Tab-separated table of C-alpha atoms in Angstrom:
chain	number	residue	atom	x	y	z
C	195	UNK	CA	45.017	-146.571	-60.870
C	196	UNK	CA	46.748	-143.300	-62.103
C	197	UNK	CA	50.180	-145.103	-61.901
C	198	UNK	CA	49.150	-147.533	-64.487
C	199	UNK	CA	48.513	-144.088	-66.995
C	200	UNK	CA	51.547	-142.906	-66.783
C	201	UNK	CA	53.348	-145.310	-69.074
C	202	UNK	CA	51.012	-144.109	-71.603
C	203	UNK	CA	51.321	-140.592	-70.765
C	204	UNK	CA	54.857	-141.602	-71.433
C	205	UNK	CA	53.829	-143.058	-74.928
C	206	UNK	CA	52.046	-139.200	-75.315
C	207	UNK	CA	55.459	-137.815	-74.194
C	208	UNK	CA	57.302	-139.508	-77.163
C	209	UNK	CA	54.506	-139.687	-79.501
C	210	UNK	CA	54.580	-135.573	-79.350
C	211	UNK	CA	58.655	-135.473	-79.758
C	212	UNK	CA	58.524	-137.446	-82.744
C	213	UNK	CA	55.894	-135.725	-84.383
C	214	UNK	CA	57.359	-132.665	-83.720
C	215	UNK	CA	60.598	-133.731	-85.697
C	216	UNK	CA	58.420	-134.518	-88.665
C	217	UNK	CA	56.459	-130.845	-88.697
C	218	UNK	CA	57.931	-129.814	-91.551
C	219	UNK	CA	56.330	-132.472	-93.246
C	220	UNK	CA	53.215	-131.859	-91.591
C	221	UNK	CA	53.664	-128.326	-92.229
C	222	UNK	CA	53.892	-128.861	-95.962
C	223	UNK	CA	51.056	-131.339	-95.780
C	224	UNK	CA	48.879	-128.167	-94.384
C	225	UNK	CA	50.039	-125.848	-96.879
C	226	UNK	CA	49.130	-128.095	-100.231
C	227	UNK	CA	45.523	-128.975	-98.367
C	228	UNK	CA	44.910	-125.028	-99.350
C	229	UNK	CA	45.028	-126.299	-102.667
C	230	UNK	CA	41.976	-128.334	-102.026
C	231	UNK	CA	40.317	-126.082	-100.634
C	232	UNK	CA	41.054	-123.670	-103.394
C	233	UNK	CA	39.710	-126.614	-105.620
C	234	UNK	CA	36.608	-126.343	-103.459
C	235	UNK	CA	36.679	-122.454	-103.705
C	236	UNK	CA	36.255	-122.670	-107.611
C	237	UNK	CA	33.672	-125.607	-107.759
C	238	UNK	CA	31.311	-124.442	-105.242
C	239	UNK	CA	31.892	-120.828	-106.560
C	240	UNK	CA	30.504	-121.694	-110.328
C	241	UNK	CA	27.883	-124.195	-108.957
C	242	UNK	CA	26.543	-120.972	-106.814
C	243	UNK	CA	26.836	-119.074	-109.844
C	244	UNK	CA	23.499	-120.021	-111.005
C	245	UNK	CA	21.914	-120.171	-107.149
C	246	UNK	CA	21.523	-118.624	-104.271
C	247	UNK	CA	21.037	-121.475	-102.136
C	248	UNK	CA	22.243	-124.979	-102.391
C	249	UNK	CA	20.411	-127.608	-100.284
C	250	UNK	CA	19.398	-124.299	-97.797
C	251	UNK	CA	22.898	-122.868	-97.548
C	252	UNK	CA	24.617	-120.096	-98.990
C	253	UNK	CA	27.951	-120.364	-100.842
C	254	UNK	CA	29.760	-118.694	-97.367
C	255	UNK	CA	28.432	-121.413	-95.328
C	256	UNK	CA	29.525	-124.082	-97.749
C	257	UNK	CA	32.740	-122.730	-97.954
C	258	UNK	CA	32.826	-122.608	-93.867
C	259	UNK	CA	31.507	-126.618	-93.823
C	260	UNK	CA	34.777	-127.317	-95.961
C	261	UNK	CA	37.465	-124.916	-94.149
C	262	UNK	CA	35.570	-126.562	-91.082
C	263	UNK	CA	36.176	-130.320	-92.354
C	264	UNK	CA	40.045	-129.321	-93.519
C	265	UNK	CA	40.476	-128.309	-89.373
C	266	UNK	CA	38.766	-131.057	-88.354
C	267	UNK	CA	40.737	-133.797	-90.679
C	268	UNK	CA	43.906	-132.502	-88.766
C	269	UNK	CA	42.445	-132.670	-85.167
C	270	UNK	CA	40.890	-135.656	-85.321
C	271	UNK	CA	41.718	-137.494	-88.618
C	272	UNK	CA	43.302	-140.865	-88.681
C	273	UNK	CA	46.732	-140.679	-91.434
C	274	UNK	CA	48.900	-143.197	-91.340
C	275	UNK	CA	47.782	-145.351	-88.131
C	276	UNK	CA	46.165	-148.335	-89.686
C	277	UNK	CA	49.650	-148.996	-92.287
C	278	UNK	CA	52.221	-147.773	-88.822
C	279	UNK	CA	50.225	-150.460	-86.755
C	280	UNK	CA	50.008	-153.292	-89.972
C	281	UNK	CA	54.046	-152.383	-90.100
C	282	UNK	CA	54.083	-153.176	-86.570
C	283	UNK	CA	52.679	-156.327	-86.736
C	284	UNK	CA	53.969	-157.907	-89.855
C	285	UNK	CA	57.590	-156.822	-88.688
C	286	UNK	CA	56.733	-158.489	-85.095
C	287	UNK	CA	57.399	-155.290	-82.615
C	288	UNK	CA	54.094	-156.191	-81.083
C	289	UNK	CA	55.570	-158.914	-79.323
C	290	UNK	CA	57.169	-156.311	-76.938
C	291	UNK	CA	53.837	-155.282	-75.697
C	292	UNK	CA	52.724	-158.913	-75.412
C	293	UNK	CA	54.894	-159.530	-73.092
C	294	UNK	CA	54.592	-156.186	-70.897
C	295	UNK	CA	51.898	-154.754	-68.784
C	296	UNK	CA	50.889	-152.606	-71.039
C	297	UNK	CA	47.884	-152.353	-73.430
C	298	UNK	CA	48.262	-152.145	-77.122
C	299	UNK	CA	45.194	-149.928	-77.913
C	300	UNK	CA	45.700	-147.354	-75.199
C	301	UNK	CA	49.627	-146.957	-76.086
C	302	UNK	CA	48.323	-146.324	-80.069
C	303	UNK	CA	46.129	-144.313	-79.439
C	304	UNK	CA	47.793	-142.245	-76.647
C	305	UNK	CA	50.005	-141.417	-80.225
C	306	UNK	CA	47.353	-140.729	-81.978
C	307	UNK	CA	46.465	-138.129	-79.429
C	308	UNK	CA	49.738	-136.494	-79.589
C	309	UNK	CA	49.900	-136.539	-83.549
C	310	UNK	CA	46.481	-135.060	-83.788
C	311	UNK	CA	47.896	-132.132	-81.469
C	312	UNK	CA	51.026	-131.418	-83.548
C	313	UNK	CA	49.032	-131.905	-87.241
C	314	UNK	CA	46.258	-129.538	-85.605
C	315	UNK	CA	48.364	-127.034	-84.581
C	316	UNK	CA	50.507	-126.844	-87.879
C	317	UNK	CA	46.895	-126.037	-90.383
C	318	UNK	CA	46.227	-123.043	-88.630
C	319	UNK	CA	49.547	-121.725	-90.007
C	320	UNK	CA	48.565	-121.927	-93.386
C	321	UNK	CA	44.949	-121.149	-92.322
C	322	UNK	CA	46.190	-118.000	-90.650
C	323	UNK	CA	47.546	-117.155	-93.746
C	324	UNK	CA	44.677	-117.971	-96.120
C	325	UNK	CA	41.989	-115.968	-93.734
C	326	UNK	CA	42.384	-112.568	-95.204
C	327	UNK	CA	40.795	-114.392	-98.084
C	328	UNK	CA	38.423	-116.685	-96.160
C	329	UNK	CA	37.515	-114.124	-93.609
C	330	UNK	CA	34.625	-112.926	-96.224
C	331	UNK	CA	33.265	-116.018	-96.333
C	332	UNK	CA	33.120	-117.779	-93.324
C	333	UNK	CA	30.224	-117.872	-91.299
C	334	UNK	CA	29.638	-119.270	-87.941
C	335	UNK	CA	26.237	-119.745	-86.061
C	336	UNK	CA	26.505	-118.012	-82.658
C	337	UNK	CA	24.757	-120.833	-80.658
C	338	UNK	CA	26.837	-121.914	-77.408
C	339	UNK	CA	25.158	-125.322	-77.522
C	340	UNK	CA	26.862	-126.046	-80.549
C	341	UNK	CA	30.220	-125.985	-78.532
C	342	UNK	CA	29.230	-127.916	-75.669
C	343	UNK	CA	27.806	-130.389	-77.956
C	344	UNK	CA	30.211	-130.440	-80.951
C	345	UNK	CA	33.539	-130.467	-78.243
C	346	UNK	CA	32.442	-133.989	-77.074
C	347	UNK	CA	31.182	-134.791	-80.469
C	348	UNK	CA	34.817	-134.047	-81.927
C	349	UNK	CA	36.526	-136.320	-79.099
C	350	UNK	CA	34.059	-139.590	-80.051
C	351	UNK	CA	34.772	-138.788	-83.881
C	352	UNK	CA	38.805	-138.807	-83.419
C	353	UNK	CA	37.403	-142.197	-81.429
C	354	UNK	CA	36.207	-143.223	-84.355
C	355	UNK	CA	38.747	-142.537	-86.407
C	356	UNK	CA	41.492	-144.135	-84.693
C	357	UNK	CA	39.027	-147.310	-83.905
C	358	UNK	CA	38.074	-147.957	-87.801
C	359	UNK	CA	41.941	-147.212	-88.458
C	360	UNK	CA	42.690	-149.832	-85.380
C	361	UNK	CA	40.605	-152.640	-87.421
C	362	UNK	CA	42.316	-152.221	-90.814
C	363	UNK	CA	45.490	-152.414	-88.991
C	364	UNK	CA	44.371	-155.569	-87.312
C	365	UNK	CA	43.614	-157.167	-90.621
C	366	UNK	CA	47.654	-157.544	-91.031
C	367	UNK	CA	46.655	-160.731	-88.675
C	368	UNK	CA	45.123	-162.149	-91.735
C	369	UNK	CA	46.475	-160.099	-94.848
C	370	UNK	CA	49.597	-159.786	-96.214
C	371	UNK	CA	48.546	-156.310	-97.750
C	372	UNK	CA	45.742	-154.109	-96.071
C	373	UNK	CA	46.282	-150.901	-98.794
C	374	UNK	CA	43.355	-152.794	-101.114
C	375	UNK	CA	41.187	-152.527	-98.146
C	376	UNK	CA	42.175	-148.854	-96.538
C	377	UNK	CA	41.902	-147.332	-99.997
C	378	UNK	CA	38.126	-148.564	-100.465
C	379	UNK	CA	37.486	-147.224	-97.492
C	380	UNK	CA	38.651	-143.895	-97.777
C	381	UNK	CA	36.186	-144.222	-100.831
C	382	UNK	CA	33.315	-144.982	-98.860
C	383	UNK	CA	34.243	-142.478	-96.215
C	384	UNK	CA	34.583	-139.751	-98.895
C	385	UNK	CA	31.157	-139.664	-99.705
C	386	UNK	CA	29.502	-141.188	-96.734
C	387	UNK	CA	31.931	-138.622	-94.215
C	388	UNK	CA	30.900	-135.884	-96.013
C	389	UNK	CA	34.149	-135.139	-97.590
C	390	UNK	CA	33.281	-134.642	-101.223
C	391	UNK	CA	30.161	-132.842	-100.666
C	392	UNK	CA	27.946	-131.998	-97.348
C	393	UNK	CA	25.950	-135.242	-96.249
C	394	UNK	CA	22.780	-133.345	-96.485
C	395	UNK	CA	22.441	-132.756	-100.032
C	396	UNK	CA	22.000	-136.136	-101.212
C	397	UNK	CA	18.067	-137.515	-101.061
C	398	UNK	CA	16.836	-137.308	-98.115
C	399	UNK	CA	16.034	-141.198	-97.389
C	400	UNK	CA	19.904	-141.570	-98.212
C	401	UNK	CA	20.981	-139.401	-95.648
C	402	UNK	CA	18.765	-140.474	-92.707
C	403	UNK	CA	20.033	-143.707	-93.604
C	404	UNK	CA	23.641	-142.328	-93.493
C	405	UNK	CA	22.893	-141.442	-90.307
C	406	UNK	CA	23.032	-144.751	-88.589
C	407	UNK	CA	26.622	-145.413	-90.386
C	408	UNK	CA	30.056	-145.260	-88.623
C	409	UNK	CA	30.747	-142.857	-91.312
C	410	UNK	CA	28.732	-140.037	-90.880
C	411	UNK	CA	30.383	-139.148	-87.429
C	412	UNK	CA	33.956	-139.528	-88.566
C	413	UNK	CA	33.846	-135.906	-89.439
C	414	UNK	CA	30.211	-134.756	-90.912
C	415	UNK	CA	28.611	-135.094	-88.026
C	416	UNK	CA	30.970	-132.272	-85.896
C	417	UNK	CA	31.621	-130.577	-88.750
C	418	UNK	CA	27.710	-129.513	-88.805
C	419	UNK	CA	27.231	-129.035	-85.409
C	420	UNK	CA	30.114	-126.512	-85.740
C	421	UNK	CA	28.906	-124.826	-88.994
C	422	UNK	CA	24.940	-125.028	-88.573
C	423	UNK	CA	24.481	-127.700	-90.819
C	424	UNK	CA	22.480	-129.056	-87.651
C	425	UNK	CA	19.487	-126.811	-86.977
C	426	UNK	CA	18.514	-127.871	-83.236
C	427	UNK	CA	20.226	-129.041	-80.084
C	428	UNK	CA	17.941	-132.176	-79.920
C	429	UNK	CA	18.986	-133.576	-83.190
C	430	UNK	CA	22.746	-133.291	-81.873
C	431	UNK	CA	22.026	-135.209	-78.875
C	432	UNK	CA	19.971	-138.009	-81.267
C	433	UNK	CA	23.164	-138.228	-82.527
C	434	UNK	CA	25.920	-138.005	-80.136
C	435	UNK	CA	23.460	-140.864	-78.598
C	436	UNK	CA	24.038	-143.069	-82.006
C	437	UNK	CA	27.976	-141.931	-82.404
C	438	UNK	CA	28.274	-143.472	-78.794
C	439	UNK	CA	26.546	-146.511	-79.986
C	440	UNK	CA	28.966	-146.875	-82.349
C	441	UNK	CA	32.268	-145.845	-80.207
C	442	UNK	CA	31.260	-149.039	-77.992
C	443	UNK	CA	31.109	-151.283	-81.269
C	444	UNK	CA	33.940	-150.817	-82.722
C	445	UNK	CA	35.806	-150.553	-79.401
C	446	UNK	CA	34.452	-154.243	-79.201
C	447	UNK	CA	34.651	-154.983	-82.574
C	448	UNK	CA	38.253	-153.659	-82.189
C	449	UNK	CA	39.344	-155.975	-79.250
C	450	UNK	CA	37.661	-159.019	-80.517
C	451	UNK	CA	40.359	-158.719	-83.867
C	452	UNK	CA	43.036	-158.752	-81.435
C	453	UNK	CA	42.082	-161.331	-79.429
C	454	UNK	CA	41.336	-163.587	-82.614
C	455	UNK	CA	44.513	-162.051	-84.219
C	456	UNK	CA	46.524	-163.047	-81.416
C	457	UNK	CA	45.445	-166.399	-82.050
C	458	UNK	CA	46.859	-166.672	-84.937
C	459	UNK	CA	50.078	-164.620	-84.352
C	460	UNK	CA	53.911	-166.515	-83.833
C	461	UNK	CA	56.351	-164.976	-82.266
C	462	UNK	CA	59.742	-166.745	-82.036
C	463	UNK	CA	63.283	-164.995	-80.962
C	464	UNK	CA	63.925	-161.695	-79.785
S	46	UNK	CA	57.955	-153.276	-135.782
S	47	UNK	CA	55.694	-156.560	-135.522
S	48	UNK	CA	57.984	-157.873	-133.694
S	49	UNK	CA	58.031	-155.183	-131.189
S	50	UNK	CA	54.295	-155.325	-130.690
S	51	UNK	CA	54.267	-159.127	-130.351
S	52	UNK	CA	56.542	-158.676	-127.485
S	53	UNK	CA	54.597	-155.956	-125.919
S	54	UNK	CA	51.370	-158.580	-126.121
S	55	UNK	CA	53.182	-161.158	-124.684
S	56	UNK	CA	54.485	-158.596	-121.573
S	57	UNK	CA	50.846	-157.350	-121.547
S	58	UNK	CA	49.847	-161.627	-121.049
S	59	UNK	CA	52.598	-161.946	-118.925
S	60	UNK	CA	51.544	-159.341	-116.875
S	61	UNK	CA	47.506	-160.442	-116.982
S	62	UNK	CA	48.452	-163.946	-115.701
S	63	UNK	CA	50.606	-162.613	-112.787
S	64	UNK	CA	48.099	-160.525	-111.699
S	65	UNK	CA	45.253	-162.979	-111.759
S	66	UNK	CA	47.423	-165.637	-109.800
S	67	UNK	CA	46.388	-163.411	-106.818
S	68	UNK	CA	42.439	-163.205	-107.668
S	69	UNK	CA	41.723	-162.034	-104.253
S	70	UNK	CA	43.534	-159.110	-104.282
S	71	UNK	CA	42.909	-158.429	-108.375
S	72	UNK	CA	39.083	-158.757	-107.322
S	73	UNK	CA	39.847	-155.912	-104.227
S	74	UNK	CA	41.712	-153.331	-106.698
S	75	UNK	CA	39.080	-153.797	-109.134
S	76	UNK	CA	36.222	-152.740	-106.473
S	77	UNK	CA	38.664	-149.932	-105.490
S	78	UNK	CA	38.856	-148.350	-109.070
S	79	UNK	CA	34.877	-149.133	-109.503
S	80	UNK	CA	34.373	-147.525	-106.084
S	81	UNK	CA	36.361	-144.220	-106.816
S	82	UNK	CA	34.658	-143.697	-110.297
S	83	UNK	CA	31.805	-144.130	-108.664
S	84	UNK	CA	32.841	-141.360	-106.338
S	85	UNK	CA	33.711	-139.036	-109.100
S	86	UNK	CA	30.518	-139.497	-110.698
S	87	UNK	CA	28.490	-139.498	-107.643
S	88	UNK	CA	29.655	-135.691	-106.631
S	89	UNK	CA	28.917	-134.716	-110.207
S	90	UNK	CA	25.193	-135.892	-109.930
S	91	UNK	CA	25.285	-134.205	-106.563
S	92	UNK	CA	25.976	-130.889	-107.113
S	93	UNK	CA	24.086	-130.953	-110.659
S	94	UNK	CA	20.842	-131.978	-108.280
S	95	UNK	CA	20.719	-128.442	-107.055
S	96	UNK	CA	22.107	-126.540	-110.093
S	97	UNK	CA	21.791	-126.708	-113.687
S	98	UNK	CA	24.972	-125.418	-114.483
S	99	UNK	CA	28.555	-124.875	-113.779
S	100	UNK	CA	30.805	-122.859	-115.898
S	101	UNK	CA	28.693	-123.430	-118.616
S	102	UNK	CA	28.611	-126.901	-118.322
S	103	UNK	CA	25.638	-128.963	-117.844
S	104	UNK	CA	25.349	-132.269	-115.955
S	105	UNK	CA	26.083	-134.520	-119.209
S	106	UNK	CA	29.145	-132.008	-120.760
S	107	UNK	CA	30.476	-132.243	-116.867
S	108	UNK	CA	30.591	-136.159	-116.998
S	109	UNK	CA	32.536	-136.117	-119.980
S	110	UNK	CA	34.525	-133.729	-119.235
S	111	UNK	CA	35.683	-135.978	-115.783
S	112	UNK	CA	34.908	-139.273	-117.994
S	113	UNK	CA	38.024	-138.225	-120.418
S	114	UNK	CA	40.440	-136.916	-117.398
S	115	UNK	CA	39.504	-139.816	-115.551
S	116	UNK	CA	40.475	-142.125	-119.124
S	117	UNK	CA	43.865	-140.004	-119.950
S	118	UNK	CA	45.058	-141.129	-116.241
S	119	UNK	CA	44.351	-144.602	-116.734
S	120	UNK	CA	45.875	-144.833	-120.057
S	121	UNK	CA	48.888	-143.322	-118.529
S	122	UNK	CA	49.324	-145.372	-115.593
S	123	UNK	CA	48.762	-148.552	-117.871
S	124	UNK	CA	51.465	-147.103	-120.547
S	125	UNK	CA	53.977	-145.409	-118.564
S	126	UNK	CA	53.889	-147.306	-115.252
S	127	UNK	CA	52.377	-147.287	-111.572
S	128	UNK	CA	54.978	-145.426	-110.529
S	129	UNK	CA	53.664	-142.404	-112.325
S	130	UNK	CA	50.340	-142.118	-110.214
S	131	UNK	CA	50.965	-140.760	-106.448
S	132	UNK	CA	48.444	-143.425	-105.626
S	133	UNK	CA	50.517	-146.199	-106.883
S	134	UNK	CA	48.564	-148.813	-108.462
S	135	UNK	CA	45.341	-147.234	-108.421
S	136	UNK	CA	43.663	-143.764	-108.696
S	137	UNK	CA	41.958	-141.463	-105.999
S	138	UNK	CA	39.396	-138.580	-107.065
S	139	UNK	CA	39.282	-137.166	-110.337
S	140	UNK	CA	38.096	-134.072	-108.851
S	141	UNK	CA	40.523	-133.460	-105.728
S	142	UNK	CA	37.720	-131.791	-103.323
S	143	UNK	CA	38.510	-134.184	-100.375
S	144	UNK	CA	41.054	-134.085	-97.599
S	145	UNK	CA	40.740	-137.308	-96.749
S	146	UNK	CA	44.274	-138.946	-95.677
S	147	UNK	CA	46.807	-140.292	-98.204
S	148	UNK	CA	47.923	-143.908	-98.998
S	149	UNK	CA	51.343	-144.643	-96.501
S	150	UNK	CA	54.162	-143.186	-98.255
């Protein structure tokens, strides 16, 4: 059974070499997201201006929820996989793993894992560098829980990230062009991730309801384990128990595009 | 000089019919900028929902401010191309506070 994973530790192998040739661009990628967050810096800073407290959190542990989501985008955050796998497909180099013992999914993702390591690596150059003006602001609870529940928490969100990536990618099957569709999602995910602001200001009916959305565990829902957003262990497990839910459907939901996909797929030459 | 704008109006009907030939995807760009202004405005009701004030601004001088930025960029992608905008044919956030990942480049 271990034989048959090491053709994708293989695919991890060369997944790492050839993002490690490209780390300059992920290096300089890193670099201008300080820009955000110095974007984030001044925004935050003048709304705070007039408050001491924003939705029960101080301007330092704001600042930490965003520093937290920049590390977090470049551990676990999907960039490029849903337009490298609709390239794959419209130019027809699936067919090569049609034809082998080897499963599609798992060999992606196996990259993904190895990109994730390279691009999370590289921020916490520039982070490094940025801290002697963070280091002020950043506050971190000291609960252990919080690690042993936002570790696995982290590994189902880069799940989840790779798995909604995985289904635009599959779309190729039926689109010509899936940019329409990634771009309206990275819309949705903005605001329902947590991205633009913290989930937890908006009403309160909204966000129990974003709750129960793919969404809120691509990054929000680590993110506040990590940075106290999330008060007690109990609601963490509530919702590593719904992020699960939603690993297994769109795992499913991920498979059942390439099976119907594959239906509708020709492959002639080569 | 009529005659220059009467060929700009027929390259601005040129260009409205070739677009629409492919309603499907005209309709999906067209939810895409909705959905991102939406965004924009969205953060700004946000944040003004536990403050009165930023900089100065209020809530309403805020929106307008982001209302014109978010107008200047459209009129300059329509006038001086797609190829302008990092985004290509459409727009992101008017107020870059996300690090959510970029278009394929």
């Amino acid at each position: 059974m271990f034989a048959s994973f090491n053709k994708y530790r293989q695919a991890f192998l060369v997944g790492l070499q050839s993002n490690l040739v490209y780390r300059v661009n992920f290096a300089v990628r890193g670099f201008f997201s300080l820009f955000h967050l110095a974007v984030v810096f001044v925004l935050w800073g003048a709304a705070y201006a007039h408050a001491d407290s924003i939705g029960g959190f101080a301007l330092g542990q704001t600042i930490t929820y965003f520093v937290m989501l920049m590390v977090l985008m470049f551990f676990i955050g999907a960039f490029n996989e849903d337009y490298q796998i609709s390239e794959e497909i419209r130019n027809g180099l699936i067919n090569q793993f049609l034809l082998k013992p080897i499963n599609y999914f798992t060999y992606r993702f196996s990259i993904f894992i190895a990109a994730r390591l390279v691009t999370g690596s590289l921020i916490l150059i520039p982070l490094l560098l940025a801290m002697p003006v963070l280091k002020d602001y950043l506050t971190f609870p000291h609960d252990w829980w919080r690690l042993w529940l936002g570790l696995p928490a982290m590994a189902l969100s880069a799940l989840i990230q790779f798995s909604i990536a995985y289904c635009f990618g599959m779309l190729t099957f039926w689109f010509l062009e899936i940019q329409g569709f990634v771009i309206l999602s990275m819309a949705i995910e903005s605001v329902l991730g947590g991205q633009m602001f913290p989930l937890d200001l908006l009403p309160d009916w909204i966000f129990r309801a974003a709750g129960y959305l793919p969404f809120y565990y691509q990054m929000y829902f680590p993110a506040a384990i990590f940075t106290g957003r999330l008060k007690t262990p109990m609601e963490a497990v509530h919702g590593l128990g719904i992020e699960l839910c939603w690993v297994i459907a769109l795992l499913g939901l991920n498979q059942l595009l390439w099976t119907r996909g594959l239906r509708r797929h020709t492959a002639v030459g080569g | 000089m009529l005659r220059y704008l009467n060929i700009w109006l027929a390259s601005v009907r040129y260009s409205i019919v070739r677009t629409l030939m492919f309603r499907g995807d005209f309709l999906v760009w067209s939810l895409v900028e909705f959905c991102w202004m939406g965004v924009n405005l969205l953060l700004i009701e946000v944040i003004y929902r536990h403050t009165q004030s930023i900089a100065g601004w209020n809530k309403y001088e805020m929106m307008l401010l982001v209302g014109t930025s978010m107008l200047v960029q459209r009129l300059l992608m329509g006038f001086s191309g797609a190829a302008s905008s990092k985004w290509g044919a459409t727009s992101g956030p008017a107020i870059s506070t996300s690090f959510s990942r970029s278009p394929a480049t």
